[in-house]
CSV table of C-alpha atoms and ligand atoms in Angstrom, one decimal:
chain,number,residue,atom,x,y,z
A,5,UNK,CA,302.4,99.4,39.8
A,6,UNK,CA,305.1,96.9,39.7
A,7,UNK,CA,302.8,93.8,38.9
A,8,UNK,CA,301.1,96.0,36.5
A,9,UNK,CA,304.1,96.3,34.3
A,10,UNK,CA,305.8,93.1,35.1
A,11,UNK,CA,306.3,92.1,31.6
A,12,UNK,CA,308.1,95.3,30.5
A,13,UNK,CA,311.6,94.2,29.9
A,14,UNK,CA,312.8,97.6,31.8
A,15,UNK,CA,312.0,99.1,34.9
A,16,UNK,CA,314.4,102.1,34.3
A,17,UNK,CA,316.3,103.1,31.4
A,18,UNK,CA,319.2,105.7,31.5
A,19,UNK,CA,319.7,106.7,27.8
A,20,UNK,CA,322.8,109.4,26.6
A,21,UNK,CA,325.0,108.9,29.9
A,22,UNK,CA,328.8,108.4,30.0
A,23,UNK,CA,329.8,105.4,32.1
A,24,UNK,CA,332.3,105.4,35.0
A,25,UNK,CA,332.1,101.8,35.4
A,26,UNK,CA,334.3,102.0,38.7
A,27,UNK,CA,337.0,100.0,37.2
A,28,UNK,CA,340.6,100.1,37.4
A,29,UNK,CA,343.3,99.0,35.0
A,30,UNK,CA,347.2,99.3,34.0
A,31,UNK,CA,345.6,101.8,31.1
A,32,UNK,CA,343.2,103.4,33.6
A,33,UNK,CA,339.4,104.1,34.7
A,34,UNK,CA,337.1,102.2,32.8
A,35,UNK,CA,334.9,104.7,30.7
A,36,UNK,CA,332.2,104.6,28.1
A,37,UNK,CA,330.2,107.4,26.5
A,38,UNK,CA,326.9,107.7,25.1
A,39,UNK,CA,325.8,104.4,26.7
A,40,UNK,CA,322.2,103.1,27.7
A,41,UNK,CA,321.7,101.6,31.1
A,42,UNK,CA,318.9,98.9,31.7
A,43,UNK,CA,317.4,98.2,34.6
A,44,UNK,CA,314.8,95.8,36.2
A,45,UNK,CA,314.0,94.3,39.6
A,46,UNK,CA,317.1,96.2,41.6
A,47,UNK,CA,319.8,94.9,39.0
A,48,UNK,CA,321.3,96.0,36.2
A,49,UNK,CA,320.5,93.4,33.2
A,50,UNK,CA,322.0,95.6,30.1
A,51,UNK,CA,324.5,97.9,29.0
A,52,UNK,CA,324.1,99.2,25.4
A,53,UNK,CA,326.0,101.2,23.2
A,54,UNK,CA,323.3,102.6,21.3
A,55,UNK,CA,320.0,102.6,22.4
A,56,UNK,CA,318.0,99.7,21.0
A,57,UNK,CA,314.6,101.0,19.7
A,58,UNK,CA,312.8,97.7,20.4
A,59,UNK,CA,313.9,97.8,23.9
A,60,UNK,CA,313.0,101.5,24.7
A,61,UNK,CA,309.1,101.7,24.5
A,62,UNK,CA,309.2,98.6,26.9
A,63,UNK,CA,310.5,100.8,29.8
A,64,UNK,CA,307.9,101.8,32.1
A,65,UNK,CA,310.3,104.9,32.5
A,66,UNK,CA,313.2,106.2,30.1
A,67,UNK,CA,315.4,109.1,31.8
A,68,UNK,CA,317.4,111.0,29.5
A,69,UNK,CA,321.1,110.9,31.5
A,70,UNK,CA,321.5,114.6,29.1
A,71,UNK,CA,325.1,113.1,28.3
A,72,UNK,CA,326.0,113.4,32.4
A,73,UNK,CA,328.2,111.0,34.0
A,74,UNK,CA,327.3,108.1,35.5
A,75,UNK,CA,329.0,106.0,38.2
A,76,UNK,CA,328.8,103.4,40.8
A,77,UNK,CA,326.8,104.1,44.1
A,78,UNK,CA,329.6,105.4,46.3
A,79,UNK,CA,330.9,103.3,49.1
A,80,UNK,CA,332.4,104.1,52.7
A,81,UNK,CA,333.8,100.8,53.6
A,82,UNK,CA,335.1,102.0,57.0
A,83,UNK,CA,333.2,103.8,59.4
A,84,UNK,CA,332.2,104.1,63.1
A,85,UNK,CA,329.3,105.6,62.3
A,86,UNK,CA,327.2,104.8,65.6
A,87,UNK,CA,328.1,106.5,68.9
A,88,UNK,CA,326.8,109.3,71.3
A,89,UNK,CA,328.6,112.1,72.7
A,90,UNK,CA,331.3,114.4,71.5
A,91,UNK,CA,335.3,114.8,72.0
A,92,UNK,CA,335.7,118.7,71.1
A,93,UNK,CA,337.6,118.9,74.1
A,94,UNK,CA,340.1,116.5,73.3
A,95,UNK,CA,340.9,118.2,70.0
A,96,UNK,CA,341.7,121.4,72.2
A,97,UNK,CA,343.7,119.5,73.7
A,98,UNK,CA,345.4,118.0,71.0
A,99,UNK,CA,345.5,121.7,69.7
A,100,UNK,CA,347.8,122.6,72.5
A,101,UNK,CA,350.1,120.2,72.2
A,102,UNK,CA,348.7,116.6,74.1
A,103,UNK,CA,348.9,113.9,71.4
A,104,UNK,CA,346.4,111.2,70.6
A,105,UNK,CA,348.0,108.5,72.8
A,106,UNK,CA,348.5,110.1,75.7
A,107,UNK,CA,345.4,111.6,75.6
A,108,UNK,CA,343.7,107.6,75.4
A,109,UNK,CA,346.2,106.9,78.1
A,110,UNK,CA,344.7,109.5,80.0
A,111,UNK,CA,341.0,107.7,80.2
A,112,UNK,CA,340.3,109.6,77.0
A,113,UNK,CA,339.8,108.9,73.3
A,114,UNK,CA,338.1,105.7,72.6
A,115,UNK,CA,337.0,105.6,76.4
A,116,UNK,CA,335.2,109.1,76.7
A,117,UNK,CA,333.0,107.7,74.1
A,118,UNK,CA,333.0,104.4,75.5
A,119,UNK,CA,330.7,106.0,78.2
A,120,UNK,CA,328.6,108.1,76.8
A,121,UNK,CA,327.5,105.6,74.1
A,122,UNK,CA,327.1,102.9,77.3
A,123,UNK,CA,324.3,104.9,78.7
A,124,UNK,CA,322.4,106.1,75.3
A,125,UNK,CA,319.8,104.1,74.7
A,126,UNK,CA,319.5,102.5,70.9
A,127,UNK,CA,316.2,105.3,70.4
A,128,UNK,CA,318.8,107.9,71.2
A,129,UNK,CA,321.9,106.4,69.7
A,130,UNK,CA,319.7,105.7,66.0
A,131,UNK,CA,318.8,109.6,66.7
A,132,UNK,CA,322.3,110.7,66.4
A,133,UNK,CA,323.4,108.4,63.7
A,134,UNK,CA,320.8,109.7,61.1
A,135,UNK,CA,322.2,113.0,60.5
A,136,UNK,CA,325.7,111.6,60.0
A,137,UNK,CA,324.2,108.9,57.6
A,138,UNK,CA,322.7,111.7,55.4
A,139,UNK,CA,325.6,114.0,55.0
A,140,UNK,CA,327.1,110.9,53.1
A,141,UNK,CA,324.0,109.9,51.5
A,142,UNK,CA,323.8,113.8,50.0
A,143,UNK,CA,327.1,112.7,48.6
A,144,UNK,CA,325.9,109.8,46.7
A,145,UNK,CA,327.0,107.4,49.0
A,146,UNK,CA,325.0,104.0,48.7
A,147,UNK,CA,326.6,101.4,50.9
A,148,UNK,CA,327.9,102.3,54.4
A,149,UNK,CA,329.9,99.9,56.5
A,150,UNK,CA,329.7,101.0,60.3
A,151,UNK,CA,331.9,99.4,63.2
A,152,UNK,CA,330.6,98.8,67.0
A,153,UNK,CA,333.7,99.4,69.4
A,154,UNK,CA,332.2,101.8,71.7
A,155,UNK,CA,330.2,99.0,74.0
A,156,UNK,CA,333.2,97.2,75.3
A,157,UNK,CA,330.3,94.6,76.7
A,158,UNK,CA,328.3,92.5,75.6
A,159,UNK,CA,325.0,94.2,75.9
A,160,UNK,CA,326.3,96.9,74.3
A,161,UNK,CA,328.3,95.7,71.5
A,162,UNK,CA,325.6,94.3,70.2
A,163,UNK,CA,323.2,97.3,71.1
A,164,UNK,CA,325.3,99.3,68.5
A,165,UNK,CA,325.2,96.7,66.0
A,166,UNK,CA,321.6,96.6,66.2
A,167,UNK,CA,321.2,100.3,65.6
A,168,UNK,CA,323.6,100.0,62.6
A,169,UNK,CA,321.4,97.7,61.1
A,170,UNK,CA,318.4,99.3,62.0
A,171,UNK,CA,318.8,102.3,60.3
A,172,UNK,CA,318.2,100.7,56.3
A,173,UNK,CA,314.3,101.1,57.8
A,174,UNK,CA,314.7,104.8,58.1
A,175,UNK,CA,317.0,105.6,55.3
A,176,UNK,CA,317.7,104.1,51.3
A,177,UNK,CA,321.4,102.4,52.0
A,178,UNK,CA,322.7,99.4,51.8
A,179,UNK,CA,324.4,98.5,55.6
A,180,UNK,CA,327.2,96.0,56.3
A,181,UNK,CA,328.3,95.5,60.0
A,182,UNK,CA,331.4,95.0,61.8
A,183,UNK,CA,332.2,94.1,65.2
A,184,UNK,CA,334.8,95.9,66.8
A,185,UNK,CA,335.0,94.7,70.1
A,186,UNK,CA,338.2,94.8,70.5
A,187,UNK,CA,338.9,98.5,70.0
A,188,UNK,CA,340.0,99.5,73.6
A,189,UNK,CA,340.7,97.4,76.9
A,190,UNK,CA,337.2,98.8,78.7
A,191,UNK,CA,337.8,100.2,82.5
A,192,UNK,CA,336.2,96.9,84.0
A,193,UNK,CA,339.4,94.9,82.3
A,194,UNK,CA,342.3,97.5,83.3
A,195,UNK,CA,346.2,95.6,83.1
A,196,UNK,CA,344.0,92.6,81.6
A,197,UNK,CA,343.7,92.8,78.4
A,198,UNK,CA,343.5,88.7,77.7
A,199,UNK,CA,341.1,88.3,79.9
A,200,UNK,CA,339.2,90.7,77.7
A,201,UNK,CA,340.1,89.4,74.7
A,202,UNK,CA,338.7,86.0,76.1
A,203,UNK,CA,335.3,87.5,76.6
A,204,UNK,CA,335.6,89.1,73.1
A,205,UNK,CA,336.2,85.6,71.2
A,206,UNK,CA,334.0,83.4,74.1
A,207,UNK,CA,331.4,85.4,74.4
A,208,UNK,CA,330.8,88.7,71.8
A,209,UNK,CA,331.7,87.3,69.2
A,210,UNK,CA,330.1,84.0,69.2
A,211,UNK,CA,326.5,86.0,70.0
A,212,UNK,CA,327.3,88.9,67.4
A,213,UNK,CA,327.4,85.6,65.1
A,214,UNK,CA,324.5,83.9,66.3
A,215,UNK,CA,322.1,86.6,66.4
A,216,UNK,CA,323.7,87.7,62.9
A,217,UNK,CA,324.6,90.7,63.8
A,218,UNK,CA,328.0,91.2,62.4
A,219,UNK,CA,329.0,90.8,58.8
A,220,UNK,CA,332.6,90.9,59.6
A,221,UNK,CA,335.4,91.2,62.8
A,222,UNK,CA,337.9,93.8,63.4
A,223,UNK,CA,340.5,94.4,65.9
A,224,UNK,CA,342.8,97.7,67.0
A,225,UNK,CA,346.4,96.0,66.4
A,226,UNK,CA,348.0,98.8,68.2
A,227,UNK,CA,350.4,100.3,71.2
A,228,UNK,CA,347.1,101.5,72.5
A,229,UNK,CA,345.6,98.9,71.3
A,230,UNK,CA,345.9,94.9,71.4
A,231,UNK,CA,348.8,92.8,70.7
A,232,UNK,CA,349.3,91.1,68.0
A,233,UNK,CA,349.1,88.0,69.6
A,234,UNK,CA,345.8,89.1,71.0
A,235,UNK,CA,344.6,90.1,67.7
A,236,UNK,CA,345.3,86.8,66.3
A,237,UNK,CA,342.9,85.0,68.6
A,238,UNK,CA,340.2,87.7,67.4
A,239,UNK,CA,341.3,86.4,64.0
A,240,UNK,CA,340.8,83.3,64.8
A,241,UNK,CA,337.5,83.0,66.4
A,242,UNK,CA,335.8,85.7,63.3
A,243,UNK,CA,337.1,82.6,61.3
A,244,UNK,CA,335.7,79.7,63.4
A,245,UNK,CA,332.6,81.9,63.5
A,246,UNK,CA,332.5,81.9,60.0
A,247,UNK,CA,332.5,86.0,60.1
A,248,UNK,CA,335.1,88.2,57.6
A,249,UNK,CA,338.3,89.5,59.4
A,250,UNK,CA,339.5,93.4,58.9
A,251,UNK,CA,341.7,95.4,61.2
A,252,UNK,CA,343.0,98.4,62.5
A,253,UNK,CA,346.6,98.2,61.6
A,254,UNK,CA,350.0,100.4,61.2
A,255,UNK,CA,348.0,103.6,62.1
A,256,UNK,CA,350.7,104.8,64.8
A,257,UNK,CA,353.6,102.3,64.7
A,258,UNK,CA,354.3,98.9,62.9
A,259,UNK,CA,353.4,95.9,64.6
A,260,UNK,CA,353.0,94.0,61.3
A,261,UNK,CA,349.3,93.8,61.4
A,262,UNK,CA,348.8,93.8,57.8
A,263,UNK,CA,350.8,91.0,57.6
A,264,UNK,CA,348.9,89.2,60.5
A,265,UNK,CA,345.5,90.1,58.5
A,266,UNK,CA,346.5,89.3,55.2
A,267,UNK,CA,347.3,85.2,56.7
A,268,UNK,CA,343.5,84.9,58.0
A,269,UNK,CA,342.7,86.2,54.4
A,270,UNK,CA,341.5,89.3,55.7
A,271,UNK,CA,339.0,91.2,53.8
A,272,UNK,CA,341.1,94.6,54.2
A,273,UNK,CA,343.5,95.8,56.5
A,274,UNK,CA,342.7,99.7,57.5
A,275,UNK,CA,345.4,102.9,58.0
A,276,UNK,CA,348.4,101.3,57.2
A,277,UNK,CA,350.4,104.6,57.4
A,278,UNK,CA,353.6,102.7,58.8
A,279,UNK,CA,353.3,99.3,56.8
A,280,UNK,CA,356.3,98.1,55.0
A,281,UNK,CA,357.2,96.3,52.3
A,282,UNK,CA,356.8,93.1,53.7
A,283,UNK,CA,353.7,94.0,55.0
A,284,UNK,CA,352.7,95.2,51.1
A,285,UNK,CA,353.6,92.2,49.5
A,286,UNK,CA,351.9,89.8,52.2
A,287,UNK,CA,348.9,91.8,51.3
A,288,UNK,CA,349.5,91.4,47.6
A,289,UNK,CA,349.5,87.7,48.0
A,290,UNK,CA,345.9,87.3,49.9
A,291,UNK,CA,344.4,90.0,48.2
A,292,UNK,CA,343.2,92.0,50.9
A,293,UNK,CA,342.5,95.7,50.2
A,294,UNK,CA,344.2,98.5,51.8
A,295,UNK,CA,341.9,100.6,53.5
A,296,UNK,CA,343.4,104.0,53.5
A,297,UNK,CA,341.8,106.6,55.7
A,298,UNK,CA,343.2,109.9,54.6
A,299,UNK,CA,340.6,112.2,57.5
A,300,UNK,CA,342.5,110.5,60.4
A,301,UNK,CA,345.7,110.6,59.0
A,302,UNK,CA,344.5,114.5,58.5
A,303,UNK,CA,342.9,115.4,61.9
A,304,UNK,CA,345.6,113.6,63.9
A,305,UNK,CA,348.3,115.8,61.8
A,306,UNK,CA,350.4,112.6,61.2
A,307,UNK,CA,353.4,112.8,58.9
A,308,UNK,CA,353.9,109.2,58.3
A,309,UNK,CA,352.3,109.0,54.9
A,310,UNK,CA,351.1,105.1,53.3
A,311,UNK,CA,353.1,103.5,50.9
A,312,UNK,CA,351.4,104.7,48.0
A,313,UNK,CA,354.0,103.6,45.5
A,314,UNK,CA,355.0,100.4,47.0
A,315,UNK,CA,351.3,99.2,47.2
A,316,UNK,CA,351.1,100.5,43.3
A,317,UNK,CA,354.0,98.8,42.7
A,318,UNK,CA,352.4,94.9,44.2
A,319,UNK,CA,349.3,95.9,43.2
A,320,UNK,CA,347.4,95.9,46.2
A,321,UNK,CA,343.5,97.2,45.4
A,322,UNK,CA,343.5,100.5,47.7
A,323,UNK,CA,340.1,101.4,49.3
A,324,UNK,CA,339.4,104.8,50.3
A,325,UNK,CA,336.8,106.0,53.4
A,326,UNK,CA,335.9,108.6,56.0
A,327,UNK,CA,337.0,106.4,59.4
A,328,UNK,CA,333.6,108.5,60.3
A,329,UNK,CA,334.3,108.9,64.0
A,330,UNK,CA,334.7,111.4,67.3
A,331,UNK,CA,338.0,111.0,67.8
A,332,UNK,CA,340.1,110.7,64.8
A,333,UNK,CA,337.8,111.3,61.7
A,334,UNK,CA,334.5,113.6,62.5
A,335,UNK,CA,334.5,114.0,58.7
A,336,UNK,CA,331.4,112.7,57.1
A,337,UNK,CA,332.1,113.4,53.7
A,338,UNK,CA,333.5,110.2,51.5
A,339,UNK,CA,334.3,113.2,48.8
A,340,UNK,CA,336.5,115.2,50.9
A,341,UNK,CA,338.6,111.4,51.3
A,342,UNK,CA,338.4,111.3,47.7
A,343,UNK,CA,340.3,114.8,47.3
A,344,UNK,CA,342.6,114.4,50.2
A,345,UNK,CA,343.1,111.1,48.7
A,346,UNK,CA,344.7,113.0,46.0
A,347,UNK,CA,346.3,116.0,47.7
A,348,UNK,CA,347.7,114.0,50.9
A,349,UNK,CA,348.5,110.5,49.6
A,350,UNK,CA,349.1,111.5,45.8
A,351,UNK,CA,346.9,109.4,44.7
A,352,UNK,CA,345.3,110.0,41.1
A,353,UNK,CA,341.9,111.0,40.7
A,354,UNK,CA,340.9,107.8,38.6
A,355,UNK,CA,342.3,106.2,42.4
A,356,UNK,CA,340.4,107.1,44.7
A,357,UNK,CA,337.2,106.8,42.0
A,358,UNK,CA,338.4,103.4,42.3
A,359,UNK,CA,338.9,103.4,45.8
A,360,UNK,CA,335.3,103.9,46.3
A,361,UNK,CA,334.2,101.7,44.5
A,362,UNK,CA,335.1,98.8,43.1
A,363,UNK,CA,337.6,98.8,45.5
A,364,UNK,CA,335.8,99.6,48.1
A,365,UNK,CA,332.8,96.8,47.8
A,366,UNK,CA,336.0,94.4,47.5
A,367,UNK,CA,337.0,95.7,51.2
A,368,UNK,CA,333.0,94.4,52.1
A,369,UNK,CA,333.2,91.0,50.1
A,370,UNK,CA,330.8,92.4,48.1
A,371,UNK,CA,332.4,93.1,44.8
A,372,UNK,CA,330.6,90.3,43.2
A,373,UNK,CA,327.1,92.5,43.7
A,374,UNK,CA,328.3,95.6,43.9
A,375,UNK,CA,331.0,98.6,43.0
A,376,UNK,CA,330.5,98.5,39.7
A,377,UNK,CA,328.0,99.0,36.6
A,378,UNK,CA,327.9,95.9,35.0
A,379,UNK,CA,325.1,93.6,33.8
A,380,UNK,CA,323.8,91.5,36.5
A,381,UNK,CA,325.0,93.9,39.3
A,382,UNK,CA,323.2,95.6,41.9
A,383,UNK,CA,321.7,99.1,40.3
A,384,UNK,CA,323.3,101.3,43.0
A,385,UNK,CA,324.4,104.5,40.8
A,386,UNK,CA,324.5,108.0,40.6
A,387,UNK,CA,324.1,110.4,38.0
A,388,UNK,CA,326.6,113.4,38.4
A,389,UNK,CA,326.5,116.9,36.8
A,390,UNK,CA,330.3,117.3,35.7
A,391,UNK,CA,332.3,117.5,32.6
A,392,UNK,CA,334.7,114.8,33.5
A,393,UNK,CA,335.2,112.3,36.0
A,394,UNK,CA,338.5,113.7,37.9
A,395,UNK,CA,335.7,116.5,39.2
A,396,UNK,CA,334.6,114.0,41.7
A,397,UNK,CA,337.9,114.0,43.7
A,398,UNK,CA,339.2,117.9,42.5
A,399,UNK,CA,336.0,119.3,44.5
A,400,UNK,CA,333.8,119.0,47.3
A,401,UNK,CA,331.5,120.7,49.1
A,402,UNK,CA,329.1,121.8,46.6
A,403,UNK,CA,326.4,119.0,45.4
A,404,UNK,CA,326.5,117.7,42.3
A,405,UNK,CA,324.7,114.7,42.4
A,406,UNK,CA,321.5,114.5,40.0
A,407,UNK,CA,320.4,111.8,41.0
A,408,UNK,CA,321.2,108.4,43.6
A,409,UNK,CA,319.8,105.1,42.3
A,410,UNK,CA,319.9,102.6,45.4
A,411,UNK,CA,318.8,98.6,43.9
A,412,UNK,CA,316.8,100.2,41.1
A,413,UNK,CA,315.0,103.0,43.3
A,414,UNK,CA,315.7,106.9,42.3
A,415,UNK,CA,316.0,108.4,45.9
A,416,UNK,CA,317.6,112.1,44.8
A,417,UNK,CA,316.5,114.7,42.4
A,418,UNK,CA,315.3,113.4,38.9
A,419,UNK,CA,315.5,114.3,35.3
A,420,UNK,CA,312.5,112.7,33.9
A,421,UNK,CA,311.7,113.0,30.2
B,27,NIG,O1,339.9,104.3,63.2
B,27,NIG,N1,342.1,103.6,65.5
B,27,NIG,C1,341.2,103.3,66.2
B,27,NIG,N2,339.9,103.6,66.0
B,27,NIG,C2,339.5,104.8,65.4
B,27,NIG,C3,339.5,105.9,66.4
B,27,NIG,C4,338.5,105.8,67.4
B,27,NIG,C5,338.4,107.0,68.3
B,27,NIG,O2,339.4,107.7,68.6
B,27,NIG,O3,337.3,107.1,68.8
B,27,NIG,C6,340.2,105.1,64.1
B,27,NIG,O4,340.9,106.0,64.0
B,28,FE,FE1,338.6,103.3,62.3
């Protein structure tokens, strides 16, 4: 089929669709109606304004878009995606009154699943990812980052990473993987911490490197966590290892993590509910994206909101995902983020469009391929039945995706003419 047609100058052709490009600027999101979208060989290779006629009947397939919207695949740049067993006991416990901390204190939290994703194998943990992966596919999700961070070893660290990567064999999406060793002192290391941490950078992640495992590193910075000290040797060895550096900082308190990332030149710094203003314009000056996670910030009833304004104000690109996990964020839906986005942080719907996007491949190093339509990028898009782009964040719930093009490839409904 492909061969057969290899000289058409179009695989696909999306005529009479409106164009959310994914971009942000000072006047707003980028928008364009009544555009053509070309594709061949998994790229995008033209936008037009009108369709050209000489270019049409050398499709092999034209879809009228019906005057829908069009946008960028979206993108969950922070996830923990793979893990077995559940914690609805600890949010009844939570419910009456035991907070989050004490509860991980306790032997809980990050630990209770610690366990029970120890002793699944990678058949059973792959199992249990799949339906997760789904509900944000059904969304129009195309690019998934997922986190290990429930191993604590090794063996297991890099089981989970395996199982992340493993699942673009069973599903259309586009994976990127990050090590999160550091996430929790594991029982065997109780009161010593360093002598984790010199596992982590000795042994994990120099093998998560080797065995390329691991697009990126990240590190809990955290009272519960790890020092900041002891997140700066993470740092450090993701960068000797040539991996990406993100973290887990300001979710609970403000150890000036962000400021620690954004000095390895951190891909993103994630939470961020109690950063500051030094910490916003330290971000401002290396570029790193704020990863805000508005489902944790939700199910732990926090009322510490992120500086919004203040990262507005320095400019700061602001990423927006699910934090997809048991304890703090069982909320697989990258559209519900989108509208708390909006209804929690104030942000505007053109935001968190943005956010998981453009913004959003930025927080993956991958803005150069994808996030946005644009010739010569990646054709991960989705064709959405609304009227007007703010839909995308002022509802959820009900579908309305058409259809979900993953590097060139329909994989949802279709509107062929
Ligand atoms: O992003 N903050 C640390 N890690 C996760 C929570 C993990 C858990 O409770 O299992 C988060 O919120
Ligand atoms: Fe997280």
């Amino acid at each position: 089929m492909e061969q057969a047609h290899s000289n058409a100058i179009a695989d696909i052709i999306w005529t009479n669709v409106n164009l959310i490009t994914g971009e942000l600027t000072g006047q707003g999101l980028v928008t364009a109606h009544n555009q053509s979208v070309v594709v061949k060989d998994s790229k995008v290779t033209a936008i037009l304004d009108q369709p050209l006629e000489s270019v049409l009947p050398e499709a092999k397939q034209i879809i009228d878009g019906q005057d829908r919207w069009l946008s960028p695949g979206l993108i969950d740049c922070h996830t923990h995606l793979v893990f077995a067993g559940s914690r609805a006991n600890e949010f009844e416990q939570r419910l009456e009154g035991v907070p989050y901390e004490v509860i991980a204190k306790q032997g809980g939290g990050i630990l209770a699943t610690v366990n029970a994703t120890r002793s699944a194998s990678e058949e059973e943990l792959l199992k249990l990812a799949l339906p997760r992966l789904d509900a944000l596919i059904a969304e129009g999700v195309t690019t998934v980052e997922i986190k290990s961070g429930y191993g604590l070893t090794l063996g297991d660290e890099l089981k989970i990473l395996r199982v992340a990567k493993q699942l673009v064999n069973h599903r259309p999406i586009n994976i990127s993987t990050t090590l999160l060793a550091a996430h929790a002192v594991p029982p065997e290391f109780k009161g010593k911490a360093d002598q984790y941490i010199d596992l982590v950078c000795n042994e994990i992640i120099p093998q998560a490197a080797e065995q390329q495992l691991a697009d990126a590193v990240d590190v809990f910075c955290e009272g519960i966590g790890f020092s900041p000290e002891q997140s700066e040797r993470v740092m450090l060895a993701a960068q000797a290892y040539g991996l990406g550096i993100k973290a887990h900082v300001e979710q609970l308190s403000n150890l000036s993590g962000a400021a620690l990332t954004a000095k390895y030149q951190g891909w993103s710094a994630d939470h961020l509910e109690y950063l500051d203003e030094a910490g916003v314009k330290a971000l401002a000056e290396s570029n790193t994206v704020a990863v805000l996670l508005p489902g944790a910030f939700y199910f732990l009833r926090e009322q510490q909101l992120p500086p919004i304004d203040l990262l507005r104000k320095y400019q700061v690109p602001m990423a927006l995902a699910t934090d997809f996990n048991p304890g703090t964020s069982p909320l697989a839906s990258i559209r519900l983020m989108m509208n708390m986005g909006c209804t929690l942080f104030r942000m505007t719907p053109a935001e968190t469009i943005a956010a998981v996007t453009s913004q959003a491949a930025k927080a993956l190093n991958m803005a150069e391929m994808r996030g946005i339509i644009k010739e010569g990028m990646a054709a991960d898009m989705v064709l959405w039945d609304i009227q007007h782009p703010a839909e995308l964040a002022y509802q959820f719930g009900s579908s309305v995706v058409v259809q979900r093009v993953i590097n060139g490839h329909i994989t949802e409904g279709g509107i062929h003419v």
